Coordinates of C-alpha atoms in Angstrom, one line a residue:
X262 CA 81.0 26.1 -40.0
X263 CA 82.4 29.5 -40.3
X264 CA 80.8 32.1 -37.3
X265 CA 83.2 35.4 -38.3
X266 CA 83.0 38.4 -35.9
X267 CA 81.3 41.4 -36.9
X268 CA 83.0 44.5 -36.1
X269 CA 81.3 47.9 -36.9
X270 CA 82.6 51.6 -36.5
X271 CA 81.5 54.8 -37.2
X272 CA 77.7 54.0 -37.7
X273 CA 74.7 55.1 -34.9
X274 CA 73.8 51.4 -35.8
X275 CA 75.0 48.6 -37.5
X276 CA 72.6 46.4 -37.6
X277 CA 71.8 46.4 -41.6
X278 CA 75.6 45.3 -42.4
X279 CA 75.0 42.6 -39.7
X280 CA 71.8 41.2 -40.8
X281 CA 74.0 41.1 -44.6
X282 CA 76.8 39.4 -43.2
X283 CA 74.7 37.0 -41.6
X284 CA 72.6 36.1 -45.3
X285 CA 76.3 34.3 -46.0
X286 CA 77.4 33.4 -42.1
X287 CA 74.2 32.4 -40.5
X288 CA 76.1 32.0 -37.3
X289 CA 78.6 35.1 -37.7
X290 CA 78.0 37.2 -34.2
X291 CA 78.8 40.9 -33.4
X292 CA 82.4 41.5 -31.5
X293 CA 83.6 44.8 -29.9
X294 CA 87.2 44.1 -31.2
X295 CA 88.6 45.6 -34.7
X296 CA 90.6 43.9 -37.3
X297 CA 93.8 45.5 -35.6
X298 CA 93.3 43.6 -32.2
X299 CA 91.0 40.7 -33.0
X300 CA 92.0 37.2 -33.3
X301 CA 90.4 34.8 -35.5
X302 CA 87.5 34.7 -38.5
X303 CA 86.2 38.7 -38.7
X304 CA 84.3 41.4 -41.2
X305 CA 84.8 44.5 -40.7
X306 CA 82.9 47.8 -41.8
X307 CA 84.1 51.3 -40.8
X308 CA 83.1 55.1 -41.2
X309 CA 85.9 57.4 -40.9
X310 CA 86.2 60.9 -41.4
X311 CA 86.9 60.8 -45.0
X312 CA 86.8 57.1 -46.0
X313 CA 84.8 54.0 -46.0
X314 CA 86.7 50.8 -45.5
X315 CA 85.2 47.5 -45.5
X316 CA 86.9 43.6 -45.5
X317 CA 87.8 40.4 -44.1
X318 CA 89.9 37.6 -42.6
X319 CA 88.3 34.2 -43.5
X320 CA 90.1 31.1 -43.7
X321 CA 93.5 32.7 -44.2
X322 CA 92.6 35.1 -46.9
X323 CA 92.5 38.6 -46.0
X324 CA 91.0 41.4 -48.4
X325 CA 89.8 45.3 -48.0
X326 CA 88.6 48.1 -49.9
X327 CA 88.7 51.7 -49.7
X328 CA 86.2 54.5 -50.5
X329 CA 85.9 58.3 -50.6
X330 CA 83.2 58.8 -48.0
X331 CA 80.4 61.0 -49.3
X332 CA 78.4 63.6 -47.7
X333 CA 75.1 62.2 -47.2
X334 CA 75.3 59.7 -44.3
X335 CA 72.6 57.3 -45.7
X336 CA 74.3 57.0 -48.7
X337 CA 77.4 56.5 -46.8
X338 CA 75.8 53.4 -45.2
X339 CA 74.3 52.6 -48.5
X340 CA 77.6 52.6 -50.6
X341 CA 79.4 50.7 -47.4
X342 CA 76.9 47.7 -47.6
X343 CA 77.7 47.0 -51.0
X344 CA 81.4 46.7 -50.2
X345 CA 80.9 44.5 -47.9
X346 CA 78.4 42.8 -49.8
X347 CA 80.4 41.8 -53.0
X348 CA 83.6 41.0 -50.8
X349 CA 81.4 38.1 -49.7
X350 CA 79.9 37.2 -53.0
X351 CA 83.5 37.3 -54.3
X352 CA 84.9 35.3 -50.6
X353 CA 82.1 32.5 -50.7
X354 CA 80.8 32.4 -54.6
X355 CA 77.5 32.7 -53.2
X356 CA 75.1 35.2 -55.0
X357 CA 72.1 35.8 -52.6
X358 CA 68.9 35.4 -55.0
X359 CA 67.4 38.8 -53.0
X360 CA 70.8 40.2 -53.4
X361 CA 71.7 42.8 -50.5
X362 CA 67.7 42.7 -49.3
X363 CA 67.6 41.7 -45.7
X364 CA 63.8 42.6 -44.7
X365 CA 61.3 40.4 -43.8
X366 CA 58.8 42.2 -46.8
X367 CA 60.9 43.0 -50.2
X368 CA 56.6 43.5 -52.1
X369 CA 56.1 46.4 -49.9
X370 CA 59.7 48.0 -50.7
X371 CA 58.7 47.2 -54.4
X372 CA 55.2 48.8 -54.5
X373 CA 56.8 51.8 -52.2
X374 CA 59.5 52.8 -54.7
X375 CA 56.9 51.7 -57.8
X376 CA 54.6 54.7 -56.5
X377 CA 57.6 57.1 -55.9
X378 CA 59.6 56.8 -59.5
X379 CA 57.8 53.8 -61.2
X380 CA 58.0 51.0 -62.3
X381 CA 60.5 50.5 -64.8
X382 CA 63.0 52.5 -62.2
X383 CA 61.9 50.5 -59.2
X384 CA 63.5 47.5 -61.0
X385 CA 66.5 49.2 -61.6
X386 CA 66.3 49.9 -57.7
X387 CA 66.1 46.6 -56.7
X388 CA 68.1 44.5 -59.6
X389 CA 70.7 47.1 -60.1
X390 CA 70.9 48.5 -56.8
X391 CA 70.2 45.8 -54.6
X392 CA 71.4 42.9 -56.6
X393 CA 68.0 41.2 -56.6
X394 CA 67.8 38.3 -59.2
X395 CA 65.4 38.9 -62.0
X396 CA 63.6 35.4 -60.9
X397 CA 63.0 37.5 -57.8
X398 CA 61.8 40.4 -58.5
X399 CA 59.5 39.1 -61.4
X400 CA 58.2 37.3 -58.5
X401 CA 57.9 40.1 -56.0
X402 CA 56.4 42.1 -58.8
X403 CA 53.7 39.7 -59.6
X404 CA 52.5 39.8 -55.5
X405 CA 52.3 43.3 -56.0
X406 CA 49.8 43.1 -59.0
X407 CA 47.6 40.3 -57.3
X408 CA 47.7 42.6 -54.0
X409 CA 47.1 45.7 -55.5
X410 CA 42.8 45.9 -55.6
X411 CA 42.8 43.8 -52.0
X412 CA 44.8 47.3 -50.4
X413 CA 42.7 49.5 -52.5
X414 CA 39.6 48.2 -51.5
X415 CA 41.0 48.7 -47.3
X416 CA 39.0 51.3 -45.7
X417 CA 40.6 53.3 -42.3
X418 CA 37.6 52.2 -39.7
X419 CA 38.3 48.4 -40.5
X420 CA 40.2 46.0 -38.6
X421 CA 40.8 42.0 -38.1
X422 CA 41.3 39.8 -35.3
X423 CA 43.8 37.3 -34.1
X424 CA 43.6 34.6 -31.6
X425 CA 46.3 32.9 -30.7
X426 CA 45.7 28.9 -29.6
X427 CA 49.3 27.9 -28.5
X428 CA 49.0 24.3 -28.0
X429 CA 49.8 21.4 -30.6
X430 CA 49.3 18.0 -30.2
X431 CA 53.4 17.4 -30.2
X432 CA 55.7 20.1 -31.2
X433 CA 57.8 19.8 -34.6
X434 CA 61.3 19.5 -34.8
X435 CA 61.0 22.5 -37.0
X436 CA 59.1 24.7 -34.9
X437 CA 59.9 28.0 -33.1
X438 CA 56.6 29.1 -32.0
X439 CA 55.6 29.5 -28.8
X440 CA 53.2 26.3 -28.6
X441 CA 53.1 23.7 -26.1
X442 CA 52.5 20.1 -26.8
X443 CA 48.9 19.4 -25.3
X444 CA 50.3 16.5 -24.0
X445 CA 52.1 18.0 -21.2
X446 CA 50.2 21.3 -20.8
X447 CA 47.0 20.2 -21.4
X448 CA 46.1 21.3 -18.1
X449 CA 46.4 24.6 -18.6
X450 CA 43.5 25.0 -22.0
X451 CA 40.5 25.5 -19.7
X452 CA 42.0 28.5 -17.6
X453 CA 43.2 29.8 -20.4
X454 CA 40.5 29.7 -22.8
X455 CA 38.6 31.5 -19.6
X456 CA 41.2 34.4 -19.9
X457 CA 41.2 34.5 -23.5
X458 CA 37.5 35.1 -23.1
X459 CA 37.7 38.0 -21.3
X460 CA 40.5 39.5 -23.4
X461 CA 37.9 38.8 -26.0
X462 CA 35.3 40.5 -24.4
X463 CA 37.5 43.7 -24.0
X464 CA 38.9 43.8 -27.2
X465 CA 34.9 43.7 -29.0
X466 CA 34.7 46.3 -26.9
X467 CA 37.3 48.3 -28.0
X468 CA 36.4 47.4 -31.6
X469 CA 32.7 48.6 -30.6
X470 CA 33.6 51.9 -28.9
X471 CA 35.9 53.1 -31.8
X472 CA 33.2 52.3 -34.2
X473 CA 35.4 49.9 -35.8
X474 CA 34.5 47.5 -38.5
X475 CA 36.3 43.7 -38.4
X476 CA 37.0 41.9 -41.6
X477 CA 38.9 39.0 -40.8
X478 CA 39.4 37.0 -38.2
X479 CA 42.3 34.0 -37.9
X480 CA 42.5 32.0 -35.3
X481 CA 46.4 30.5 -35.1
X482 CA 48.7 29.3 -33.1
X483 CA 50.1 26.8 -32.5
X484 CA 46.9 24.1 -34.0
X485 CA 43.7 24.9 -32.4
X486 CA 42.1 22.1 -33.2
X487 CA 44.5 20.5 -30.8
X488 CA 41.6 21.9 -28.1
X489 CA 38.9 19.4 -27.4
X490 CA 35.5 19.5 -29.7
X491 CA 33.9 21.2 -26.2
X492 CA 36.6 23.5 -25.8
X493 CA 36.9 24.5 -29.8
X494 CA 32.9 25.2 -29.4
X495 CA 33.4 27.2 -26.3
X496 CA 36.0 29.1 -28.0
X497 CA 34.1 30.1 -31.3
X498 CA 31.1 30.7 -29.3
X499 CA 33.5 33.1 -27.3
X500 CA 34.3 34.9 -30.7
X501 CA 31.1 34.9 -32.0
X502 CA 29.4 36.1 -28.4
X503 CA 31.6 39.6 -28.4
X504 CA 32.3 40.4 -32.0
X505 CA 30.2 41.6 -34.6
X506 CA 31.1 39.0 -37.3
X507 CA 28.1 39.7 -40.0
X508 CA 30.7 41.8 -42.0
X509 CA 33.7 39.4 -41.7
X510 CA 34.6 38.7 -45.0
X511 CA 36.9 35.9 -44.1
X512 CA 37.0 33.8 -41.2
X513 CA 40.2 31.2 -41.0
X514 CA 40.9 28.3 -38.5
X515 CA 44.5 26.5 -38.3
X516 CA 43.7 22.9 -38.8
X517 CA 46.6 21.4 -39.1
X518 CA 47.5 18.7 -38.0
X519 CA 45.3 15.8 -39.3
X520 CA 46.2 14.0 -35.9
X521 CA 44.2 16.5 -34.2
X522 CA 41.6 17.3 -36.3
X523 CA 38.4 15.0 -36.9
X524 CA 35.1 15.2 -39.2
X525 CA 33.3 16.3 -36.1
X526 CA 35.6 19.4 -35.4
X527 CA 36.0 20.6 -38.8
X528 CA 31.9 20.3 -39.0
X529 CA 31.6 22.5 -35.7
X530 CA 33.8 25.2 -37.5
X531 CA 31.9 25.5 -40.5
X532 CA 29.0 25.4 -38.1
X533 CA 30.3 28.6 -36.4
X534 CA 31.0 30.4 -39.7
X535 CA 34.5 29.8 -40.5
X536 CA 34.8 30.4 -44.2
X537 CA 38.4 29.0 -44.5
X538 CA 41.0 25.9 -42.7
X539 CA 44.3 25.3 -43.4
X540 CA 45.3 21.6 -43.2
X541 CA 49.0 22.0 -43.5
X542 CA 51.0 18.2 -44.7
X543 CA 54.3 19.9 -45.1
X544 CA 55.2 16.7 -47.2
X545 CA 53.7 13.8 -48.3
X546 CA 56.6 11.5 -47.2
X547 CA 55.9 9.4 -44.2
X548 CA 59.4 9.2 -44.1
X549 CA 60.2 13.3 -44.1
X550 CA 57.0 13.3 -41.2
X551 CA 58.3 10.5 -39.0
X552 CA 61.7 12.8 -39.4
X553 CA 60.5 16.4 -38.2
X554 CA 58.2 14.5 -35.1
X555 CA 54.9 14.1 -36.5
X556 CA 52.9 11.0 -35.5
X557 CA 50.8 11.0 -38.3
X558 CA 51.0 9.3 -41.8
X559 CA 50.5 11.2 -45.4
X560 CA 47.4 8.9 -45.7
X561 CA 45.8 11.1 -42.5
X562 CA 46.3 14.2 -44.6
X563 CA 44.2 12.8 -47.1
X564 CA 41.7 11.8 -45.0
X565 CA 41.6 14.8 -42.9
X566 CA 41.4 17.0 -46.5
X567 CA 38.3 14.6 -47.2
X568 CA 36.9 15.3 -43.9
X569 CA 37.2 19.1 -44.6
X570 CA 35.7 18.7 -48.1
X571 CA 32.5 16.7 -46.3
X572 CA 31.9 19.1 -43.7
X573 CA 31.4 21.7 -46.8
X574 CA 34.6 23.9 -46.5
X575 CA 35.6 24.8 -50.3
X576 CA 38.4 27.4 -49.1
X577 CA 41.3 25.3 -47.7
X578 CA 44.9 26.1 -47.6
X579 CA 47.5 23.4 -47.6
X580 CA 51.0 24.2 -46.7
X581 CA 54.3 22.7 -47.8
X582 CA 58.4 23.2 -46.5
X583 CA 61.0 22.8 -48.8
X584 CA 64.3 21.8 -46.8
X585 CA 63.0 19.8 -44.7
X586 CA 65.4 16.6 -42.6
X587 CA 65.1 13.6 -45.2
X588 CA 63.6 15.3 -47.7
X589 CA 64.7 15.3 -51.5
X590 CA 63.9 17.1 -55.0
X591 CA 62.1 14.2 -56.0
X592 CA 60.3 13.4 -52.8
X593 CA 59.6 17.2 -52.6
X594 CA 58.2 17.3 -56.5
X595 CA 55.8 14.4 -55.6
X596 CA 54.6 16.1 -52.1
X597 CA 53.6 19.0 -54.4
X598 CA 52.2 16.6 -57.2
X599 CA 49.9 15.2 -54.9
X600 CA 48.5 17.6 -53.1
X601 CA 48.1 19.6 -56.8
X602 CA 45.8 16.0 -57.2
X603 CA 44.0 17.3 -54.9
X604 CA 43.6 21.2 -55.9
X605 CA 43.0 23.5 -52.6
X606 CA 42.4 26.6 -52.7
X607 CA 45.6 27.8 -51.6
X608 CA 48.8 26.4 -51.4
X609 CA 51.6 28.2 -49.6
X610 CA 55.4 27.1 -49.8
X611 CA 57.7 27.6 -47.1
X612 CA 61.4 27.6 -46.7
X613 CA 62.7 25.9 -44.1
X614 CA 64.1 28.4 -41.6
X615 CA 66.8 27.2 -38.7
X616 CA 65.8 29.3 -35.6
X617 CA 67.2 29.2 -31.9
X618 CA 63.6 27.9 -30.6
X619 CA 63.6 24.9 -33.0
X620 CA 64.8 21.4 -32.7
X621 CA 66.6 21.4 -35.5
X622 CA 68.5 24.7 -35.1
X623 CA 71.4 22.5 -32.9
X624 CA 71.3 19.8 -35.4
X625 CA 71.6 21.4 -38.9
X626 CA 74.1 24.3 -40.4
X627 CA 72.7 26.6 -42.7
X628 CA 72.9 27.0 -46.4
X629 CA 73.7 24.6 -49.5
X630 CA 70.9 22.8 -48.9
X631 CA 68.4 22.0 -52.5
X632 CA 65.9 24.3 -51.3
X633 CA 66.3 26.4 -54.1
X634 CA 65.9 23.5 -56.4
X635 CA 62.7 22.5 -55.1
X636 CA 61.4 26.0 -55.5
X637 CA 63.1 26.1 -59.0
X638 CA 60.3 23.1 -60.0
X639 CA 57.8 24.2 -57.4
X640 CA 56.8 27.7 -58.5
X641 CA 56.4 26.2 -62.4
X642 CA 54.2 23.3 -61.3
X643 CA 51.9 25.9 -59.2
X644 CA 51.6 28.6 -62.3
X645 CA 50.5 25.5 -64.7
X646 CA 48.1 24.4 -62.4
X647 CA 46.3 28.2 -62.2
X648 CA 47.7 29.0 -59.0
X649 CA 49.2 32.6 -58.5
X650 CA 51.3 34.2 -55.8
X651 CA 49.4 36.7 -53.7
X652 CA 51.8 37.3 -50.5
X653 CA 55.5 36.5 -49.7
X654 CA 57.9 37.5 -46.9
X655 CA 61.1 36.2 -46.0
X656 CA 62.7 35.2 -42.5
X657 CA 66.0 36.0 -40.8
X658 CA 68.2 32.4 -40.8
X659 CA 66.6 30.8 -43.7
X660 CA 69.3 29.0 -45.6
X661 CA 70.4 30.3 -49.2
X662 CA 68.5 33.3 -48.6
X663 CA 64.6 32.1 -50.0
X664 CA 60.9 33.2 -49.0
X665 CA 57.7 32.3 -48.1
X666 CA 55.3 32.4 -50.8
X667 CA 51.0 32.3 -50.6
X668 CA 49.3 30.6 -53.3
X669 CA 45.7 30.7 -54.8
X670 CA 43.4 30.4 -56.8
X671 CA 42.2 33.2 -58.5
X672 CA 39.4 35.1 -56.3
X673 CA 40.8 32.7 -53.3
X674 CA 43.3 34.5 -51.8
X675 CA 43.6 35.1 -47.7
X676 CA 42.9 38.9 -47.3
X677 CA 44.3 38.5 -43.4
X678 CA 47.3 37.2 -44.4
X679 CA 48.1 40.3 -47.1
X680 CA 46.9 42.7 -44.5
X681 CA 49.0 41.4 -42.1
X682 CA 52.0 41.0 -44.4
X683 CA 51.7 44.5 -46.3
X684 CA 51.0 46.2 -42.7
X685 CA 48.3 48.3 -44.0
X686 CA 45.6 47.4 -41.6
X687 CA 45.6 47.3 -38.2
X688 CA 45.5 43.9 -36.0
X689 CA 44.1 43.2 -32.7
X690 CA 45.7 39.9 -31.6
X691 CA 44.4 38.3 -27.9
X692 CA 46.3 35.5 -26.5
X693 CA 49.8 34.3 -25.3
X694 CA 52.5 35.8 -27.8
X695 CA 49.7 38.0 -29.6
X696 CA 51.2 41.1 -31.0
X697 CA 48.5 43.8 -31.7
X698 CA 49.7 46.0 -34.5
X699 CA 47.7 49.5 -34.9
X700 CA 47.9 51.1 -38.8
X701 CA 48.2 54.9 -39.7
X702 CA 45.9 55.3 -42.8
X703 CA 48.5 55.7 -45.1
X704 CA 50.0 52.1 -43.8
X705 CA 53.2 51.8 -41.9
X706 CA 53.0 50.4 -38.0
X707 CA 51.7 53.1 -35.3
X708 CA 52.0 51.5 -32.3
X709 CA 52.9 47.5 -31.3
X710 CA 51.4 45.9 -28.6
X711 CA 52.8 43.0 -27.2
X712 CA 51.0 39.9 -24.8
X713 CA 53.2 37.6 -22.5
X714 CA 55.0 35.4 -24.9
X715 CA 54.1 31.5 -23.5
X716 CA 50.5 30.3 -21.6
X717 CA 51.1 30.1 -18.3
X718 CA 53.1 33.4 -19.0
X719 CA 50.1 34.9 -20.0
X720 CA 47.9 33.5 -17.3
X721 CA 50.6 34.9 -14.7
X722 CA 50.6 38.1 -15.9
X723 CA 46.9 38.6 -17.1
X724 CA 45.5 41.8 -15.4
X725 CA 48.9 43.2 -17.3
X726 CA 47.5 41.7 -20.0
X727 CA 44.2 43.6 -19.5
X728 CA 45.7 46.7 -18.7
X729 CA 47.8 47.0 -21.9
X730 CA 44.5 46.4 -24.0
X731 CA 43.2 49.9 -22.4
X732 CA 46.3 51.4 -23.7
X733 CA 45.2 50.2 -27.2
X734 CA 42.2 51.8 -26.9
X735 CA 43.7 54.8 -26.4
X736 CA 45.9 54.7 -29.0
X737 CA 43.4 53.4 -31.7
X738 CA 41.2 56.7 -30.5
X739 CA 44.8 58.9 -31.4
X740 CA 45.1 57.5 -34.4
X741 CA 41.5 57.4 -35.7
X742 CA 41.1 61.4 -34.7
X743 CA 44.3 62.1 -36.6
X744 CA 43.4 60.5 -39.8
X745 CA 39.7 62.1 -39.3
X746 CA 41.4 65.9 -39.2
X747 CA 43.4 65.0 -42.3

């Protein structure tokens, strides 16, 4: 595979033009050496005094292009981006379907620049400007119209709550989160679950003191029903012991992994309030699960929807990954037929993204794979079936340049997971590789916070842990004053 050097010049950073050259050379890294000196594969990107100049050396061919610099420096940056950009769609006849786009939440750049000019003009932004597909921003558009009374109905003195369980039962080949298999850290659940406690009991504290109200809570990770039925009880009693949750709207536990998750367990959560579980197949294929390291059969994931159905829960999510190792169109289309058998409330489609912490990020290039033709039948089946999308985001090594995409049901959509997407409300998160994420009023990200990354990290360094939720406090109090004097 291809890995060109990136060589930037004349820019205070040029991270944008790599993140771009990276959409069509996943692997391509950043080199301090010009096109003058270098050696080998390279793109290039340059701010002189009175010209832009942008081009490569790929494979033998060599191309550039020249451009009057202007006077505004973001437009400068702006106009040298999309040099670079269609040298590569010309170099690699790969048309990205979000064009020149390289953030993580193209809705919010959409309903941004549909407030500031409108709409008609913010698709001329994005498919004009940014080369974005019309597939795609019909798509992104239609988010933004789902979303729309969820923000307006945000108030200022609301919040939600994550807790982060970072234990599975065995770790997918797929995965880059920061969860252990239970299997080999299982010892360390109880002393964490103590710690996470009092994290817990600090953080209701805060959300107490600042008069705050909580909304949502989601407890992810990882899959917490990986914990013991004891331990799961100990933990929602923990939740419910130092929160007020009587005005929680919604209340979501990961469940899953059907290996993990019995009758019993999925009874105790609705026991405890939860008001939505996500029982996540991925794929119906026992040969696509035996493939990405997953000890259960599709025939669990019936049985452990079945379970959920029993126990009374009527708001599950299901979740699916198009690109997976072994997978096909056809095996993908019947994944998705299946589970549209079985009609959750929400079903969210991922893209399979290659990252370092993964498995599969050593074993697999990027790109050309038929992701984009199982979307192509996915997103169809899903509309016919009255399922709408209500969030999407995209990821940084995802090959031929997809997204994410939530969805529901009309009326059943997950409010934490727009807030948390759309950044207009903040999040306390407690546990190993929580990141707490405090909202200005007018949306946009304040202040991150940011817990030790792995468990035993976390227990290590937990009076750090501690001390850092005091500085939220703080914060939280700033930001609540300033938005009280507007």
């Amino acid at each position: 595979m291809i890995s060109p050097g990136i060589y930037t010049r004349g820019m205070p950073s040029g991270y944008e033009i790599e993140n771009l050259v990276r959409v069509f050379y996943p692997m391509a890294n950043k080199t301090a050496t010009d096109q003058k000196r270098a050696c080998g594969e390279l793109v290039y990107a340059r701010i002189g005094k009175n010209k832009l100049a942008a081009g490569f050396r790929i494979g033998g061919e060599c191309r550039a292009e020249w451009r009057a610099k202007p006077a505004d420096e973001r437009q400068a940056k702006r106009i040298l981006a999309r040099m670079v950009y269609d040298l590569l769609v010309q170099k690699t006849a790969f048309r990205p379907p979000w064009g020149m786009l390289t953030g993580v939440r193209p809705v919010r750049l959409l309903r941004n620049k549909q407030t500031q000019v409108g709409s008609a003009a913010a698709r001329e932004y994005l498919v004009q400007g940014y080369d974005v597909s019309p597939e795609k921003y019909h798509l992104a558009a239609e988010v933004a119209t789902v979303q729309r009374p969820f923000l307006q109905e945000n108030a200022p003195d609301e919040c939600s709550l994550y807790v982060s369980i970072p234990f599975c039962p065995t770790r997918c080949s797929y995965c880059s989160f920061v969860s252990q298999s239970i299997e080999r850290q299982g010892a360390l659940t109880e002393p964490y679950l103590e710690r996470l406690d009092e994290e817990l009991a600090q953080t209701g504290k805060i959300v107490k003191n600042l008069g705050l109200t909580l909304r949502t809570v989601y407890v992810g990770g990882g899959t917490p029903t990986a914990l013991r039925e004891k331990q799961l009880e100990k933990l929602l009693f923990s939740i419910g012991s130092h929160f007020d949750l009587s005005f929680v709207r919604e209340y979501t536990v990961e469940a899953g992994r059907p290996d993990c998750t019995s009758f019993e367990k999925l009874l105790l959560l609705k026991q405890y309030g939860v008001s939505r579980v996500s029982i996540n197949p991925q794929s119906m294929s026992d040969k696509v699960l035996s493939a990405i390291g997953r000890r259960h059969k599709a025939a669990d994931i019936l049985r452990c929807y079945e379970d959920a159905l029993r126990a009374g829960h009527e708001n599950v999510n299901m979740d699916v990954i198009a690109g997976l190792p072994e997978d096909t169109a056809e095996t993908f289309h019947n994944t998705l037929q299946e589970l549209l058998r079985l009609a959750p409330a929400n079903l969210t489609v991922h893209t399979l993204t290659l990252k370092k912490g993964s498995h599969l990020s050593g074993e697999r290039g990027s790109g050309g794979t038929n992701a984009p033709q199982m979307l192509q039948t996915a997103y169809p089946l899903l509309e016919r079936a009255g399922y709408r999308p209500y969030y999407l985001y995209r990821q940084k090594g995802t090959p031929d340049n997809l997204e994410n995409t939530g969805w529901a049901k009309p009326g059943m959509e997950c409010l934490y997971n727009i807030l948390i997407m759309e950044e207009v409300q903040s999040i306390l998160s407690v546990g190993a590789g929580g990141v707490t994420k405090l909202v200005s009023q007018q949306g946009g990200i304040i202040k991150r916070t940011y817990n030790d990354k792995y468990p035993l990290e976390y227990l290590r360094q937990f009076p750090k842990v501690l001390q850092r939720k005091r500085g939220v406090e703080e914060s939280y109090a700033r930001i609540l004053d300033t938005q009280a004097a507007r």
